[in-house]
Amino acid sequence: GIQVEQSPPDLILQEGANSTLRCNFSDSVNNLQWFHQNPWGQLINLFYIPSGTKQNGRLSATTVATERYSLLYISSSQTTDSGVYFCAVTLNGNQFYFGTGTSLTVIP
Amino acid sequence: EAQVTQNPRYLITVTGKKLTVTCSQNMNHEYMSWYRQDPGLGLRQIYYSMNVEVTDKGDVPEGYKVSRKEKRNFPLILESPSPNQTSLYFCASSLLGTGVQPQHFGDGTRLSIL
């Protein structure tokens, strides 16, 4: 299967700070998704981003498929951003491979 | 409201006692999938289904069965559960189409097998 590595594994931020999360993958993929798992365990789809850049409010994501990485930017972080961020890739649209996540804690 | 519903949300059971975790979606999605989440390992795919009567193995299918007799339902069956199947389980669904559609997840089922 495809290897997916996320960094950093843990991140603690002061409210209002910016951060960048990284996702590296070992093979060519036809799609990549970013998810947020909130402290209650719910998984929310943030971005579906095979290539290029997308923005949604304070969050944006960039995928450089040719170099096999994606970045998730969080600006002006809020306590509600706390949780675990996962990236997931797929080669064929059927089988998905998740990274081990970045655990983010935003302190007031 | 569009949603993926899993039941039960929590279950404590014993080794060898067959159990089924149900998953139902009301979005008419073709694609459904099961994942397990373990500390330090992220989510790993167990089985997926592209449509009714079409299922295939993911990365960690051993010890699990699935069926897709109706489009909306995709139950996960543990015929003879063992303690190493203690985990948090998620069901997900999505449309099929150009590229890959975003997956919608259920709220999870926490299984403890003693």
PDB file of C-alpha atoms in Angstrom:
ATOM      1  CA  GLY A   1       0.000   0.000   0.000  1.00  0.00           C
ATOM      2  CA  ILE A   2       0.847   3.672  -0.108  1.00  0.00           C
ATOM      3  CA  GLN A   3       2.807   5.057   2.848  1.00  0.00           C
ATOM      4  CA  VAL A   4       1.500   8.323   4.258  1.00  0.00           C
ATOM      5  CA  GLU A   5       3.511  10.349   6.748  1.00  0.00           C
ATOM      6  CA  GLN A   6       2.292  13.394   8.598  1.00  0.00           C
ATOM      7  CA  SER A   7       4.292  15.953  10.514  1.00  0.00           C
ATOM      8  CA  PRO A   8       4.527  17.153  13.140  1.00  0.00           C
ATOM      9  CA  PRO A   9       2.840  14.423  15.206  1.00  0.00           C
ATOM     10  CA  ASP A  10       1.892  16.893  17.925  1.00  0.00           C
ATOM     11  CA  LEU A  11       1.494  20.665  17.935  1.00  0.00           C
ATOM     12  CA  ILE A  12       0.586  23.098  20.680  1.00  0.00           C
ATOM     13  CA  LEU A  13      -0.350  26.647  19.692  1.00  0.00           C
ATOM     14  CA  GLN A  14      -1.398  29.811  21.419  1.00  0.00           C
ATOM     15  CA  GLU A  15      -4.752  31.059  20.193  1.00  0.00           C
ATOM     16  CA  GLY A  16      -4.241  33.382  17.222  1.00  0.00           C
ATOM     17  CA  ALA A  17      -1.068  31.701  15.963  1.00  0.00           C
ATOM     18  CA  ASN A  18      -0.632  30.219  12.495  1.00  0.00           C
ATOM     19  CA  SER A  19       0.508  26.701  11.664  1.00  0.00           C
ATOM     20  CA  THR A  20       1.411  24.427   8.774  1.00  0.00           C
ATOM     21  CA  LEU A  21       0.762  20.692   8.763  1.00  0.00           C
ATOM     22  CA  ARG A  22       2.462  18.454   6.250  1.00  0.00           C
ATOM     23  CA  CYS A  23       1.473  15.202   4.545  1.00  0.00           C
ATOM     24  CA  ASN A  24       3.978  13.197   2.489  1.00  0.00           C
ATOM     25  CA  PHE A  25       2.989  10.161   0.449  1.00  0.00           C
ATOM     26  CA  SER A  26       5.043   7.456  -1.186  1.00  0.00           C
ATOM     27  CA  ASP A  27       3.361   6.994  -4.536  1.00  0.00           C
ATOM     28  CA  SER A  28       1.435   8.829  -7.197  1.00  0.00           C
ATOM     29  CA  VAL A  29      -2.138   9.321  -6.090  1.00  0.00           C
ATOM     30  CA  ASN A  30      -5.223  10.545  -7.870  1.00  0.00           C
ATOM     31  CA  ASN A  31      -6.653  12.260  -4.861  1.00  0.00           C
ATOM     32  CA  LEU A  32      -5.976  13.516  -1.389  1.00  0.00           C
ATOM     33  CA  GLN A  33      -8.341  14.553   1.380  1.00  0.00           C
ATOM     34  CA  TRP A  34      -7.808  16.365   4.674  1.00  0.00           C
ATOM     35  CA  PHE A  35      -9.982  15.552   7.693  1.00  0.00           C
ATOM     36  CA  HIS A  36     -10.398  17.009  11.147  1.00  0.00           C
ATOM     37  CA  GLN A  37     -11.280  14.726  14.049  1.00  0.00           C
ATOM     38  CA  ASN A  38     -12.729  16.863  16.809  1.00  0.00           C
ATOM     39  CA  PRO A  39     -12.282  16.084  20.523  1.00  0.00           C
ATOM     40  CA  TRP A  40     -15.573  14.153  20.450  1.00  0.00           C
ATOM     41  CA  GLY A  41     -14.186  11.821  17.801  1.00  0.00           C
ATOM     42  CA  GLN A  42     -16.212  13.033  14.839  1.00  0.00           C
ATOM     43  CA  LEU A  43     -14.450  13.087  11.459  1.00  0.00           C
ATOM     44  CA  ILE A  44     -15.140  16.070   9.239  1.00  0.00           C
ATOM     45  CA  ASN A  45     -13.976  16.402   5.663  1.00  0.00           C
ATOM     46  CA  LEU A  46     -12.038  19.654   5.226  1.00  0.00           C
ATOM     47  CA  PHE A  47     -10.641  19.499   1.713  1.00  0.00           C
ATOM     48  CA  TYR A  48     -10.730  17.254  -1.295  1.00  0.00           C
ATOM     49  CA  ILE A  49      -7.587  18.413  -3.092  1.00  0.00           C
ATOM     50  CA  PRO A  50      -5.806  16.299  -5.717  1.00  0.00           C
ATOM     51  CA  SER A  51      -3.633  19.235  -6.746  1.00  0.00           C
ATOM     52  CA  GLY A  52      -3.412  22.988  -6.471  1.00  0.00           C
ATOM     53  CA  THR A  53      -4.636  25.196  -3.667  1.00  0.00           C
ATOM     54  CA  LYS A  54      -8.006  25.599  -1.981  1.00  0.00           C
ATOM     55  CA  GLN A  55      -9.151  27.919   0.759  1.00  0.00           C
ATOM     56  CA  ASN A  56     -12.020  27.713   3.196  1.00  0.00           C
ATOM     57  CA  GLY A  57     -12.091  30.537   5.702  1.00  0.00           C
ATOM     58  CA  ARG A  58      -9.032  30.376   7.935  1.00  0.00           C
ATOM     59  CA  LEU A  59      -7.969  27.051   6.457  1.00  0.00           C
ATOM     60  CA  SER A  60      -6.237  26.452   3.173  1.00  0.00           C
ATOM     61  CA  ALA A  61      -4.551  23.464   1.578  1.00  0.00           C
ATOM     62  CA  THR A  62      -1.989  22.975  -1.160  1.00  0.00           C
ATOM     63  CA  THR A  63      -1.137  19.698  -2.867  1.00  0.00           C
ATOM     64  CA  VAL A  64       1.922  19.291  -5.086  1.00  0.00           C
ATOM     65  CA  ALA A  65       1.191  15.892  -6.575  1.00  0.00           C
ATOM     66  CA  THR A  66       4.408  15.708  -8.613  1.00  0.00           C
ATOM     67  CA  GLU A  67       6.441  16.093  -5.409  1.00  0.00           C
ATOM     68  CA  ARG A  68       4.097  13.893  -3.352  1.00  0.00           C
ATOM     69  CA  TYR A  69       3.147  16.210  -0.542  1.00  0.00           C
ATOM     70  CA  SER A  70       0.318  18.335   0.717  1.00  0.00           C
ATOM     71  CA  LEU A  71       0.206  21.174   3.235  1.00  0.00           C
ATOM     72  CA  LEU A  72      -2.648  22.318   5.440  1.00  0.00           C
ATOM     73  CA  TYR A  73      -2.453  25.906   6.698  1.00  0.00           C
ATOM     74  CA  ILE A  74      -4.371  27.085   9.715  1.00  0.00           C
ATOM     75  CA  SER A  75      -4.342  30.826  10.292  1.00  0.00           C
ATOM     76  CA  SER A  76      -5.416  32.714  13.422  1.00  0.00           C
ATOM     77  CA  SER A  77      -6.008  29.446  15.248  1.00  0.00           C
ATOM     78  CA  GLN A  78      -8.933  29.105  17.636  1.00  0.00           C
ATOM     79  CA  THR A  79      -9.557  26.630  20.462  1.00  0.00           C
ATOM     80  CA  THR A  80     -12.199  24.977  18.280  1.00  0.00           C
ATOM     81  CA  ASP A  81      -9.423  23.991  15.857  1.00  0.00           C
ATOM     82  CA  SER A  82      -8.097  21.525  18.440  1.00  0.00           C
ATOM     83  CA  GLY A  83      -8.227  17.865  17.514  1.00  0.00           C
ATOM     84  CA  VAL A  84      -6.426  15.549  15.150  1.00  0.00           C
ATOM     85  CA  TYR A  85      -5.862  16.322  11.481  1.00  0.00           C
ATOM     86  CA  PHE A  86      -5.565  13.445   9.047  1.00  0.00           C
ATOM     87  CA  CYS A  87      -4.687  13.310   5.396  1.00  0.00           C
ATOM     88  CA  ALA A  88      -5.860  10.385   3.280  1.00  0.00           C
ATOM     89  CA  VAL A  89      -4.802   9.426  -0.219  1.00  0.00           C
ATOM     90  CA  THR A  90      -6.160   7.089  -2.828  1.00  0.00           C
ATOM     91  CA  LEU A  91      -4.699   5.710  -6.022  1.00  0.00           C
ATOM     92  CA  ASN A  92      -7.888   4.318  -7.523  1.00  0.00           C
ATOM     93  CA  GLY A  93     -10.738   6.014  -5.668  1.00  0.00           C
ATOM     94  CA  ASN A  94     -11.563   2.783  -3.807  1.00  0.00           C
ATOM     95  CA  GLN A  95      -8.764   2.126  -1.357  1.00  0.00           C
ATOM     96  CA  PHE A  96      -7.801   4.904   1.018  1.00  0.00           C
ATOM     97  CA  TYR A  97      -4.639   5.237   3.063  1.00  0.00           C
ATOM     98  CA  PHE A  98      -4.543   7.535   6.064  1.00  0.00           C
ATOM     99  CA  GLY A  99      -1.601   9.130   7.788  1.00  0.00           C
ATOM    100  CA  THR A 100      -1.200   8.779  11.544  1.00  0.00           C
ATOM    101  CA  GLY A 101      -2.361  12.330  12.085  1.00  0.00           C
ATOM    102  CA  THR A 102      -1.220  15.585  13.665  1.00  0.00           C
ATOM    103  CA  SER A 103      -2.671  16.239  17.109  1.00  0.00           C
ATOM    104  CA  LEU A 104      -3.295  19.978  17.519  1.00  0.00           C
ATOM    105  CA  THR A 105      -3.984  21.686  20.828  1.00  0.00           C
ATOM    106  CA  VAL A 106      -4.846  25.387  20.779  1.00  0.00           C
ATOM    107  CA  ILE A 107      -4.454  27.095  24.135  1.00  0.00           C
ATOM    108  CA  PRO A 108      -6.534  30.195  24.987  1.00  0.00           C
TER     109      PRO A 108
ATOM    110  CA  GLU B   1     -30.589  15.578   7.396  1.00  0.00           C
ATOM    111  CA  ALA B   2     -27.862  13.827   5.404  1.00  0.00           C
ATOM    112  CA  GLN B   3     -26.070  11.398   7.642  1.00  0.00           C
ATOM    113  CA  VAL B   4     -24.284   8.115   8.171  1.00  0.00           C
ATOM    114  CA  THR B   5     -25.661   6.247  11.179  1.00  0.00           C
ATOM    115  CA  GLN B   6     -23.770   3.555  13.053  1.00  0.00           C
ATOM    116  CA  ASN B   7     -25.115   1.292  15.771  1.00  0.00           C
ATOM    117  CA  PRO B   8     -24.248   0.562  18.450  1.00  0.00           C
ATOM    118  CA  ARG B   9     -22.068   3.498  19.504  1.00  0.00           C
ATOM    119  CA  TYR B  10     -20.455   1.506  22.296  1.00  0.00           C
ATOM    120  CA  LEU B  11     -20.226  -2.229  22.904  1.00  0.00           C
ATOM    121  CA  ILE B  12     -18.381  -4.361  25.426  1.00  0.00           C
ATOM    122  CA  THR B  13     -18.478  -8.052  24.642  1.00  0.00           C
ATOM    123  CA  VAL B  14     -16.501 -11.254  25.074  1.00  0.00           C
ATOM    124  CA  THR B  15     -14.196 -13.248  22.842  1.00  0.00           C
ATOM    125  CA  GLY B  16     -15.991 -15.466  20.340  1.00  0.00           C
ATOM    126  CA  LYS B  17     -19.467 -13.963  20.596  1.00  0.00           C
ATOM    127  CA  LYS B  18     -20.580 -12.953  17.095  1.00  0.00           C
ATOM    128  CA  LEU B  19     -21.514  -9.317  16.667  1.00  0.00           C
ATOM    129  CA  THR B  20     -22.702  -6.988  13.925  1.00  0.00           C
ATOM    130  CA  VAL B  21     -22.174  -3.251  13.674  1.00  0.00           C
ATOM    131  CA  THR B  22     -24.742  -1.662  11.423  1.00  0.00           C
ATOM    132  CA  CYS B  23     -24.152   1.281   9.094  1.00  0.00           C
ATOM    133  CA  SER B  24     -26.836   3.111   7.183  1.00  0.00           C
ATOM    134  CA  GLN B  25     -26.682   6.209   4.960  1.00  0.00           C
ATOM    135  CA  ASN B  26     -29.521   8.300   3.578  1.00  0.00           C
ATOM    136  CA  MET B  27     -27.639  10.080   0.779  1.00  0.00           C
ATOM    137  CA  ASN B  28     -28.038   7.423  -1.938  1.00  0.00           C
ATOM    138  CA  HIS B  29     -24.266   6.990  -2.017  1.00  0.00           C
ATOM    139  CA  GLU B  30     -22.804   4.163  -4.079  1.00  0.00           C
ATOM    140  CA  TYR B  31     -19.542   3.885  -2.154  1.00  0.00           C
ATOM    141  CA  MET B  32     -19.345   2.727   1.464  1.00  0.00           C
ATOM    142  CA  SER B  33     -16.380   1.740   3.570  1.00  0.00           C
ATOM    143  CA  TRP B  34     -15.341   0.556   7.033  1.00  0.00           C
ATOM    144  CA  TYR B  35     -12.261   1.743   8.928  1.00  0.00           C
ATOM    145  CA  ARG B  36     -10.743   1.005  12.266  1.00  0.00           C
ATOM    146  CA  GLN B  37      -8.808   3.582  14.267  1.00  0.00           C
ATOM    147  CA  ASP B  38      -6.103   2.565  16.710  1.00  0.00           C
ATOM    148  CA  PRO B  39      -3.738   4.810  18.700  1.00  0.00           C
ATOM    149  CA  GLY B  40      -0.640   5.684  16.715  1.00  0.00           C
ATOM    150  CA  LEU B  41      -1.896   3.959  13.568  1.00  0.00           C
ATOM    151  CA  GLY B  42      -4.416   6.405  12.168  1.00  0.00           C
ATOM    152  CA  LEU B  43      -7.357   4.925  10.278  1.00  0.00           C
ATOM    153  CA  ARG B  44      -7.005   1.685   8.353  1.00  0.00           C
ATOM    154  CA  GLN B  45      -9.494   0.477   5.792  1.00  0.00           C
ATOM    155  CA  ILE B  46     -11.162  -2.876   6.456  1.00  0.00           C
ATOM    156  CA  TYR B  47     -13.596  -3.356   3.551  1.00  0.00           C
ATOM    157  CA  TYR B  48     -15.254  -1.168   0.984  1.00  0.00           C
ATOM    158  CA  SER B  49     -18.159  -1.473  -1.410  1.00  0.00           C
ATOM    159  CA  MET B  50     -18.652   0.211  -4.765  1.00  0.00           C
ATOM    160  CA  ASN B  51     -22.343  -0.703  -4.989  1.00  0.00           C
ATOM    161  CA  VAL B  52     -24.906  -3.351  -4.095  1.00  0.00           C
ATOM    162  CA  GLU B  53     -23.360  -6.837  -4.050  1.00  0.00           C
ATOM    163  CA  VAL B  54     -19.889  -5.394  -4.831  1.00  0.00           C
ATOM    164  CA  THR B  55     -17.425  -5.546  -1.947  1.00  0.00           C
ATOM    165  CA  ASP B  56     -13.657  -5.754  -1.702  1.00  0.00           C
ATOM    166  CA  LYS B  57     -10.921  -6.005   0.892  1.00  0.00           C
ATOM    167  CA  GLY B  58      -9.081  -3.025   2.260  1.00  0.00           C
ATOM    168  CA  ASP B  59      -5.815  -3.084   4.136  1.00  0.00           C
ATOM    169  CA  VAL B  60      -6.876  -5.052   7.232  1.00  0.00           C
ATOM    170  CA  PRO B  61      -9.798  -7.402   6.362  1.00  0.00           C
ATOM    171  CA  GLU B  62      -8.779 -10.402   8.488  1.00  0.00           C
ATOM    172  CA  GLY B  63     -11.438 -11.383  11.009  1.00  0.00           C
ATOM    173  CA  TYR B  64     -14.188  -9.269   9.436  1.00  0.00           C
ATOM    174  CA  LYS B  65     -17.030  -9.817   6.995  1.00  0.00           C
ATOM    175  CA  VAL B  66     -19.315  -7.380   5.231  1.00  0.00           C
ATOM    176  CA  SER B  67     -22.364  -7.509   3.022  1.00  0.00           C
ATOM    177  CA  ARG B  68     -24.103  -5.000   0.757  1.00  0.00           C
ATOM    178  CA  LYS B  69     -27.582  -6.279   0.010  1.00  0.00           C
ATOM    179  CA  GLU B  70     -29.128  -2.817  -0.077  1.00  0.00           C
ATOM    180  CA  LYS B  71     -27.589   0.430  -1.230  1.00  0.00           C
ATOM    181  CA  ARG B  72     -28.130   2.225   2.063  1.00  0.00           C
ATOM    182  CA  ASN B  73     -26.783  -0.475   4.433  1.00  0.00           C
ATOM    183  CA  PHE B  74     -23.293  -1.870   4.922  1.00  0.00           C
ATOM    184  CA  PRO B  75     -23.025  -3.974   8.090  1.00  0.00           C
ATOM    185  CA  LEU B  76     -19.684  -5.067   9.559  1.00  0.00           C
ATOM    186  CA  ILE B  77     -19.711  -8.590  10.972  1.00  0.00           C
ATOM    187  CA  LEU B  78     -17.254 -10.053  13.453  1.00  0.00           C
ATOM    188  CA  GLU B  79     -17.935 -13.791  13.415  1.00  0.00           C
ATOM    189  CA  SER B  80     -15.591 -14.644  16.276  1.00  0.00           C
ATOM    190  CA  PRO B  81     -14.295 -11.432  17.859  1.00  0.00           C
ATOM    191  CA  SER B  82     -10.905 -11.407  19.550  1.00  0.00           C
ATOM    192  CA  PRO B  83      -9.290  -8.846  21.865  1.00  0.00           C
ATOM    193  CA  ASN B  84      -7.086  -7.503  19.037  1.00  0.00           C
ATOM    194  CA  GLN B  85     -10.268  -6.253  17.377  1.00  0.00           C
ATOM    195  CA  THR B  86     -10.855  -3.846  20.233  1.00  0.00           C
ATOM    196  CA  SER B  87     -10.892  -0.533  18.417  1.00  0.00           C
ATOM    197  CA  LEU B  88     -12.851   2.498  17.273  1.00  0.00           C
ATOM    198  CA  TYR B  89     -14.717   1.752  14.052  1.00  0.00           C
ATOM    199  CA  PHE B  90     -15.968   4.212  11.463  1.00  0.00           C
ATOM    200  CA  CYS B  91     -18.286   3.749   8.526  1.00  0.00           C
ATOM    201  CA  ALA B  92     -18.093   6.189   5.623  1.00  0.00           C
ATOM    202  CA  SER B  93     -19.950   6.790   2.387  1.00  0.00           C
ATOM    203  CA  SER B  94     -19.564   8.893  -0.716  1.00  0.00           C
ATOM    204  CA  LEU B  95     -20.819   9.357  -4.241  1.00  0.00           C
ATOM    205  CA  LEU B  96     -18.891   7.825  -7.090  1.00  0.00           C
ATOM    206  CA  GLY B  97     -18.076   9.973 -10.034  1.00  0.00           C
ATOM    207  CA  THR B  98     -15.401  12.034 -11.647  1.00  0.00           C
ATOM    208  CA  GLY B  99     -12.385  11.950  -9.414  1.00  0.00           C
ATOM    209  CA  VAL B 100     -13.108  11.067  -5.821  1.00  0.00           C
ATOM    210  CA  GLN B 101     -15.957  12.504  -3.831  1.00  0.00           C
ATOM    211  CA  PRO B 102     -15.598  13.608  -0.190  1.00  0.00           C
ATOM    212  CA  GLN B 103     -16.361  10.886   2.315  1.00  0.00           C
ATOM    213  CA  HIS B 104     -19.011  11.366   4.992  1.00  0.00           C
ATOM    214  CA  PHE B 105     -18.322   9.554   8.244  1.00  0.00           C
ATOM    215  CA  GLY B 106     -20.533   8.121  10.939  1.00  0.00           C
ATOM    216  CA  ASP B 107     -19.894   9.054  14.569  1.00  0.00           C
ATOM    217  CA  GLY B 108     -17.976   5.866  15.291  1.00  0.00           C
ATOM    218  CA  THR B 109     -18.497   2.652  17.249  1.00  0.00           C
ATOM    219  CA  ARG B 110     -16.205   1.863  20.145  1.00  0.00           C
ATOM    220  CA  LEU B 111     -15.824  -1.907  20.546  1.00  0.00           C
ATOM    221  CA  SER B 112     -14.182  -3.542  23.543  1.00  0.00           C
ATOM    222  CA  ILE B 113     -13.653  -7.293  23.320  1.00  0.00           C
ATOM    223  CA  LEU B 114     -12.642  -8.968  26.560  1.00  0.00           C
TER     224      LEU B 114
END
